[in-house]
mmCIF file of C-alpha atoms in Angstrom:
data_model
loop_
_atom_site.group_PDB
_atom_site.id
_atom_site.type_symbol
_atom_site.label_atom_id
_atom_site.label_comp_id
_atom_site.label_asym_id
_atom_site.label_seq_id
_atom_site.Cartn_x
_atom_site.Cartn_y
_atom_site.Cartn_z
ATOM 1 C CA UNK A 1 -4.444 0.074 12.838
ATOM 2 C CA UNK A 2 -6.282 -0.832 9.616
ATOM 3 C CA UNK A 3 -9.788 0.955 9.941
ATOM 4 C CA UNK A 4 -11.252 -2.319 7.262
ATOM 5 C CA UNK A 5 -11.711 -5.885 7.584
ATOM 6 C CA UNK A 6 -11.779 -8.236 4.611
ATOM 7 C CA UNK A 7 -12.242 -11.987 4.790
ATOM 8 C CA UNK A 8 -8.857 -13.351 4.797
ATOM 9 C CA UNK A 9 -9.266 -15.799 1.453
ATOM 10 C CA UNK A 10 -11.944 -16.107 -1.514
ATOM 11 C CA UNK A 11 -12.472 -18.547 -4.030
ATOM 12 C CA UNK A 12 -14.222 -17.660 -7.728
ATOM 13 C CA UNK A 13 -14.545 -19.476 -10.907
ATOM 14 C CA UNK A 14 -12.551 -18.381 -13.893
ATOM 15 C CA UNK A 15 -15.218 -16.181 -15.759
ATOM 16 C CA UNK A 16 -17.771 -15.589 -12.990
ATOM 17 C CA UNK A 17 -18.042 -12.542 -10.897
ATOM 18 C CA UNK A 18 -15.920 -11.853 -7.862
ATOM 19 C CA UNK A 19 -17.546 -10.374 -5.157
ATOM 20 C CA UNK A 20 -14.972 -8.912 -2.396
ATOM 21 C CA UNK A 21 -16.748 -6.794 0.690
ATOM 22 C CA UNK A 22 -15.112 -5.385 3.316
ATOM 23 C CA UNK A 23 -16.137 -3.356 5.944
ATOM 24 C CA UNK A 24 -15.255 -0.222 7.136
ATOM 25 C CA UNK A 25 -17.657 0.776 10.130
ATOM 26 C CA UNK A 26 -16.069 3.631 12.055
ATOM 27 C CA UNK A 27 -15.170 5.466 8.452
ATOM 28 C CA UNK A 28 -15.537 9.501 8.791
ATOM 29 C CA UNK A 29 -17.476 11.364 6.384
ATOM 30 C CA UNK A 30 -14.711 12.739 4.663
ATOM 31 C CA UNK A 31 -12.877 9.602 4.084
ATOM 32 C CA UNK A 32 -12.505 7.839 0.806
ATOM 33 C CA UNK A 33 -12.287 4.127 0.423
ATOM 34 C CA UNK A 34 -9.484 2.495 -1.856
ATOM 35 C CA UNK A 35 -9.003 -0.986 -3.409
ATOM 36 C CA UNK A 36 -5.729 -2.017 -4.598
ATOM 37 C CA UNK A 37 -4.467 -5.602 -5.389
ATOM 38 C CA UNK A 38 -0.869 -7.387 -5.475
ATOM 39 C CA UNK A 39 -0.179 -9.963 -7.821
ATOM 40 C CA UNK A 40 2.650 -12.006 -5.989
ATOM 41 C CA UNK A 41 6.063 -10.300 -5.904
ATOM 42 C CA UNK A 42 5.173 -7.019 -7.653
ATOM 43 C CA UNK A 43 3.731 -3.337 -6.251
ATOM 44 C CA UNK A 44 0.386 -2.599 -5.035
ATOM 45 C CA UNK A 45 -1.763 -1.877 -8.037
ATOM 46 C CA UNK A 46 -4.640 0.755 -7.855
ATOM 47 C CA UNK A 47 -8.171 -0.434 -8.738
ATOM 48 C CA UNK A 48 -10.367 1.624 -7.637
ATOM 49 C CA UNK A 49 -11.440 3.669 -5.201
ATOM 50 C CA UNK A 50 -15.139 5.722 -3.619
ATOM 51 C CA UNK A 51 -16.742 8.098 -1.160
ATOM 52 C CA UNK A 52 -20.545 7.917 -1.177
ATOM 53 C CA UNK A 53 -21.866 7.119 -4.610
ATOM 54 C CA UNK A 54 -21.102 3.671 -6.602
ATOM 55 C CA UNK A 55 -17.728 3.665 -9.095
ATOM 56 C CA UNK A 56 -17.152 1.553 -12.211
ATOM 57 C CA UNK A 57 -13.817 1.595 -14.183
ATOM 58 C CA UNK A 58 -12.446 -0.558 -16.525
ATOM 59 C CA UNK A 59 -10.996 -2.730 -13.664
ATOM 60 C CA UNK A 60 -13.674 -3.074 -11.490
ATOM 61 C CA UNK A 61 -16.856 -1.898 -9.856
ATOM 62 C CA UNK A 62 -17.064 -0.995 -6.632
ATOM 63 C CA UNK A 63 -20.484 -0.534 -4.209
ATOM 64 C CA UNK A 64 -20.801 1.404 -1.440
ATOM 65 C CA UNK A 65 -24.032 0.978 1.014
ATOM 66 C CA UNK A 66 -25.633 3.978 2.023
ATOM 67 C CA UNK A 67 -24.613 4.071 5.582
ATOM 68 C CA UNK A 68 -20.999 4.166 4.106
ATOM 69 C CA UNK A 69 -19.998 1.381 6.734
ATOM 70 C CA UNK A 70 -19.416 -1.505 3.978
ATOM 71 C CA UNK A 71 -18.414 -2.198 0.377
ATOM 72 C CA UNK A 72 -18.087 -4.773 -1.709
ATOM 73 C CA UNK A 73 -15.290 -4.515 -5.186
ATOM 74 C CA UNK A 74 -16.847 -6.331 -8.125
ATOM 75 C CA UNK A 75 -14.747 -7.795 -10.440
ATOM 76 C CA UNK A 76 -17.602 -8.800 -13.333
ATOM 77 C CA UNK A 77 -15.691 -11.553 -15.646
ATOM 78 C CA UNK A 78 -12.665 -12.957 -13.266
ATOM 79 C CA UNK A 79 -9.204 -14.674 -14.893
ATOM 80 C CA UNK A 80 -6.604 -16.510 -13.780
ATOM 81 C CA UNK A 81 -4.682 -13.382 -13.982
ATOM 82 C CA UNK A 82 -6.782 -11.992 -11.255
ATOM 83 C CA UNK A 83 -5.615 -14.081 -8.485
ATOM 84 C CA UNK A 84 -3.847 -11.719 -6.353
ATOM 85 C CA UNK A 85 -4.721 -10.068 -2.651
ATOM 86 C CA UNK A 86 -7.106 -7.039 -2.509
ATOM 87 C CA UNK A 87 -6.841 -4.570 -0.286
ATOM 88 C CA UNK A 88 -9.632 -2.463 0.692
ATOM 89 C CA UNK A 89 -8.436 0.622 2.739
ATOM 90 C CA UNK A 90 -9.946 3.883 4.309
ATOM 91 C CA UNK A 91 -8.101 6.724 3.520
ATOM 92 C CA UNK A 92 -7.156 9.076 6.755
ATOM 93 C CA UNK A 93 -6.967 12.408 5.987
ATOM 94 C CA UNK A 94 -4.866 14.287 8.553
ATOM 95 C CA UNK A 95 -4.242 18.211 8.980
ATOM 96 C CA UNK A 96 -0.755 17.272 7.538
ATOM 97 C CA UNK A 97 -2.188 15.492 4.773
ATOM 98 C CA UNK A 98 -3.217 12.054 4.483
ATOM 99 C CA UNK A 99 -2.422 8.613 5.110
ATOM 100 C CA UNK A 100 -3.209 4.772 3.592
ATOM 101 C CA UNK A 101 -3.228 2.519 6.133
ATOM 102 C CA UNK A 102 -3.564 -1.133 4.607
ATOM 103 C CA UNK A 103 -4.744 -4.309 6.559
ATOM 104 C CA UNK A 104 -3.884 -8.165 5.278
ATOM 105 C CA UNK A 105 -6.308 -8.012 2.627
ATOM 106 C CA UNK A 106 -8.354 -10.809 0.950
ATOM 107 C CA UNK A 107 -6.404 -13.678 -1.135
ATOM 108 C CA UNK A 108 -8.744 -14.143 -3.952
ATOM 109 C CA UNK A 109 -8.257 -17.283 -6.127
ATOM 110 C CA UNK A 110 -9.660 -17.721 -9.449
ATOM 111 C CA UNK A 111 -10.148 -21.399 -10.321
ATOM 112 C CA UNK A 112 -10.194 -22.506 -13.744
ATOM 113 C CA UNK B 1 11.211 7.112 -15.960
ATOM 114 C CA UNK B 2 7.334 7.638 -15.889
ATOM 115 C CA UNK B 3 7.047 5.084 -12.453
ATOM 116 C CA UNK B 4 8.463 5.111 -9.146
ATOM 117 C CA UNK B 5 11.821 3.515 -8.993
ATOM 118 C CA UNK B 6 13.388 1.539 -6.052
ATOM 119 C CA UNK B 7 17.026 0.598 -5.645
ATOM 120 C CA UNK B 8 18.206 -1.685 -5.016
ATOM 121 C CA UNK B 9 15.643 -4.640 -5.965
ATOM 122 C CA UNK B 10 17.486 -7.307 -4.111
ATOM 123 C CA UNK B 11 20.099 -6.686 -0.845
ATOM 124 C CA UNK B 12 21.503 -9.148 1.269
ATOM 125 C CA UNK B 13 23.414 -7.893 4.018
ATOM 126 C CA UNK B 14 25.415 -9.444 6.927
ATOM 127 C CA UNK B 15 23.707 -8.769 10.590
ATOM 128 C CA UNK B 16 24.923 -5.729 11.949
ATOM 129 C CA UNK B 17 25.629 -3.664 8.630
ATOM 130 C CA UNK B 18 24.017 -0.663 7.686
ATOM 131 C CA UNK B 19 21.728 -0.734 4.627
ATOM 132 C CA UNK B 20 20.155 2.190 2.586
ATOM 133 C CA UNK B 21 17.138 1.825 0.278
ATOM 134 C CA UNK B 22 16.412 4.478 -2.262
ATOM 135 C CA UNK B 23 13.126 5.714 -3.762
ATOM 136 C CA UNK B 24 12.757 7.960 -6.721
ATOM 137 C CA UNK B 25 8.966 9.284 -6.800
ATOM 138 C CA UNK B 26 7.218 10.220 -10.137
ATOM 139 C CA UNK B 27 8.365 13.763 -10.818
ATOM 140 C CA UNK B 28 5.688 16.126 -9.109
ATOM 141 C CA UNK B 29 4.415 14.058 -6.681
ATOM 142 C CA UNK B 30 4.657 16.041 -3.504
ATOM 143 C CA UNK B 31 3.579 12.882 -0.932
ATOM 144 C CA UNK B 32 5.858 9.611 -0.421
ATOM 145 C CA UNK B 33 5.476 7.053 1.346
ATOM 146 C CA UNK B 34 7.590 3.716 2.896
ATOM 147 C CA UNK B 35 6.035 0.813 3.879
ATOM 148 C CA UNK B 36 7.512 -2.620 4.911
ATOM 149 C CA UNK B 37 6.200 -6.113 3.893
ATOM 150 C CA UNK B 38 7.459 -9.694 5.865
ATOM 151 C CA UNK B 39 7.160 -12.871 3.431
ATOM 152 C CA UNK B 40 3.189 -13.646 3.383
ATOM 153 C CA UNK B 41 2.026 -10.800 5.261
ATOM 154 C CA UNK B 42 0.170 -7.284 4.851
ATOM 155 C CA UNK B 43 2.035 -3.756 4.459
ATOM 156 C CA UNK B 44 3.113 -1.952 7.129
ATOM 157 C CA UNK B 45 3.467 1.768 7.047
ATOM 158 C CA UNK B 46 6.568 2.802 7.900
ATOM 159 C CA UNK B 47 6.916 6.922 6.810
ATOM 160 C CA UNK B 48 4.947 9.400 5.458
ATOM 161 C CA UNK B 49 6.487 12.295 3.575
ATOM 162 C CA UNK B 50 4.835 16.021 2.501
ATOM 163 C CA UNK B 51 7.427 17.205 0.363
ATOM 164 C CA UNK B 52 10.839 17.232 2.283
ATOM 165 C CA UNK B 53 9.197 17.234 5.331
ATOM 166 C CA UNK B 54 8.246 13.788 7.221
ATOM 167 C CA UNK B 55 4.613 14.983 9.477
ATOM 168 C CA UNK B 56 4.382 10.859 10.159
ATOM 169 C CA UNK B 57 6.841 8.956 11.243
ATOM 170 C CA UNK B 58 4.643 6.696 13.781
ATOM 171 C CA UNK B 59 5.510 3.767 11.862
ATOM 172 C CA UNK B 60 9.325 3.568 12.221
ATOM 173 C CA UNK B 61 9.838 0.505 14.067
ATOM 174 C CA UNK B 62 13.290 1.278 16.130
ATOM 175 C CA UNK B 63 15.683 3.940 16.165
ATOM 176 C CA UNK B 64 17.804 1.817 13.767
ATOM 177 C CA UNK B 65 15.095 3.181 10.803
ATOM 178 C CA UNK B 66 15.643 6.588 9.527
ATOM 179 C CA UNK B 67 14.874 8.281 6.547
ATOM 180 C CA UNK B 68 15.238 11.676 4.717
ATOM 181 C CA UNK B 69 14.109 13.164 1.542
ATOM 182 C CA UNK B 70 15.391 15.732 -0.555
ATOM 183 C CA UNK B 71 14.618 18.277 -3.168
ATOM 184 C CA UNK B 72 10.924 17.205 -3.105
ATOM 185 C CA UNK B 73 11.918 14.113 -4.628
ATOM 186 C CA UNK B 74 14.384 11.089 -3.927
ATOM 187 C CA UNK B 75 14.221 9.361 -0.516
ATOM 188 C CA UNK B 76 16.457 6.925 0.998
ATOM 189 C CA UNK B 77 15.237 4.768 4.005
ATOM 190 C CA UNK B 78 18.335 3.651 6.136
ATOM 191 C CA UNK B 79 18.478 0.859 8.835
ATOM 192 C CA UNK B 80 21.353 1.010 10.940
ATOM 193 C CA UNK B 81 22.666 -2.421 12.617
ATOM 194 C CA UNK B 82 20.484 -4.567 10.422
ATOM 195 C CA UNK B 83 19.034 -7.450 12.155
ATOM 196 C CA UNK B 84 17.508 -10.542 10.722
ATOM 197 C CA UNK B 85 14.080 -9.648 11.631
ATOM 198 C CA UNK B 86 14.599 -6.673 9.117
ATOM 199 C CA UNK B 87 14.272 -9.079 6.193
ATOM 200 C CA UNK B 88 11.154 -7.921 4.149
ATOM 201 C CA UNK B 89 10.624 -6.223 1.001
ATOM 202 C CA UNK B 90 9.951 -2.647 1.539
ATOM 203 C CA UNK B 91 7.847 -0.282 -0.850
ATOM 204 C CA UNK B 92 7.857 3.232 -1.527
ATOM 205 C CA UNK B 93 4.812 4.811 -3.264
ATOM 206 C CA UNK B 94 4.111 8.575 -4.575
ATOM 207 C CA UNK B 95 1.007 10.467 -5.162
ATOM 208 C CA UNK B 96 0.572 13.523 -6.717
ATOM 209 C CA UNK B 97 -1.066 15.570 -3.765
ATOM 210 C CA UNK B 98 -2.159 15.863 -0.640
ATOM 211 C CA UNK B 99 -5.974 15.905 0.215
ATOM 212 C CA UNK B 100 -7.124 15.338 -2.907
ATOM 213 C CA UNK B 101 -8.193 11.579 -4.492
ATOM 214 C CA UNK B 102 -4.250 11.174 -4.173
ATOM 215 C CA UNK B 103 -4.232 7.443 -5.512
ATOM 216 C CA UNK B 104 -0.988 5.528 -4.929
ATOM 217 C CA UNK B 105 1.750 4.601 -7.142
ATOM 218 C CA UNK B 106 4.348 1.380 -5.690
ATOM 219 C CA UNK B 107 7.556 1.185 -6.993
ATOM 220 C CA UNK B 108 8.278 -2.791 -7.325
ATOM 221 C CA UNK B 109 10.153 -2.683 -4.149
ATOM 222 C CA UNK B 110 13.213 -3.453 -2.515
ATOM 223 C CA UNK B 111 14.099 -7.369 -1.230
ATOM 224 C CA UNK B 112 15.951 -7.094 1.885
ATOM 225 C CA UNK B 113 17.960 -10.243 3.202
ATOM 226 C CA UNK B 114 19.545 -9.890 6.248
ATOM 227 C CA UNK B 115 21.988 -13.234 7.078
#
């Protein structure tokens, strides 16, 4: 089983920030936390991803509370073309290696 | 090529045929996975492999899913019997090691009808 939960839909106005949290309260110490999106009908497309201090990339930012049990993926200036599903997952690291397990995401639309 | 590559893109097979999927990883990458995704819903993990070696296969649904991987680099996921509940597009992603930040990469998938 997924070890987040997201809110299952967001809306956000063209050119306003998107704010997508997620929580992830039973995440280990060790264990990084990924966003990825999906534009309909293609691959799952790395954003981002954290362990304990906040990220920013040319995508995204992404901020991570101090307990570690929530974030939140900012998106600063959202498009149309950003209307896709975001998944935030935990990554499991196992003593064979590790594992991504992804839960439904959030549908985020971007309204013009 | 410089992505992961899935073939086919689009299969539709009768009920009851045998279908395989294949996944070339980006060249290095020592992890693969397979995951499976229904019209409108999440992924579901399906495999994991280390090299040629699969530690996870918890995901496999039925005994009709198999799949093997070879020189530390193409897979092929087969499902035996095909039944329509099989229909889904089903990913394969690489990453470059094990432990480390190991992001994901998706092929574009492969679009399995089953009639």
């Amino acid at each position: 089983d997924a070890k987040t939960t997201q809110p299952p839909s967001m809306d956000c106005a063209e050119g306003r920030a998107a704010n997508l949290p997620c929580n992830h309260s039973t995440i280990s110490g060790n264990e990084y936390v990924y966003w990825y999106r999906q534009i309909h009908s293609q691959g799952p497309q790395y954003i981002i991803h954290g362990l304990k201090n906040n990220e920013t990339n040319e995508m995204a930012s992404l901020i991570i509370t101090e307990d570690r049990k929530s974030s939140t993926l900012i998106l600063p200036h959202a498009t149309l073309r950003d209307t896709a599903v975001y998944y935030c997952i935990v990554r499991v690291v196992e003593n064979y290696g590790q594992n991504f397990v992804f839960g439904p995401g959030t549908r985020l639309s971007v309204l013009p | 090529g410089a992505g992961v590559s899935q073939s086919p893109s689009n299969k539709v097979t009768e009920k009851g045929k045998d279908v395989e999927l294949r996944c070339d990883p980006i060249s290095g990458h020592t992890a693969l996975y397979w995951y499976r995704q229904r019209l409108g819903q999440g992924l579901e993990f399906l495999i994991y492999f280390q090299g040629n070696s699969a530690p996870d296969k918890s995901g496999l649904p039925s005994d009709r899913f198999s799949a093997e991987r070879t020189g530390e680099s193409v897979s092929t996921l087969t499902i035996q019997r095909t039944q329509q509940e099989d229909s889904a597009v089903y990913l394969c992603a690489s990453s470059l090691v094990s432990g480390g930040t190991g992001e994901l990469f998706f092929g574009e998938g492969s679009r399995l009808t089953v009639l």
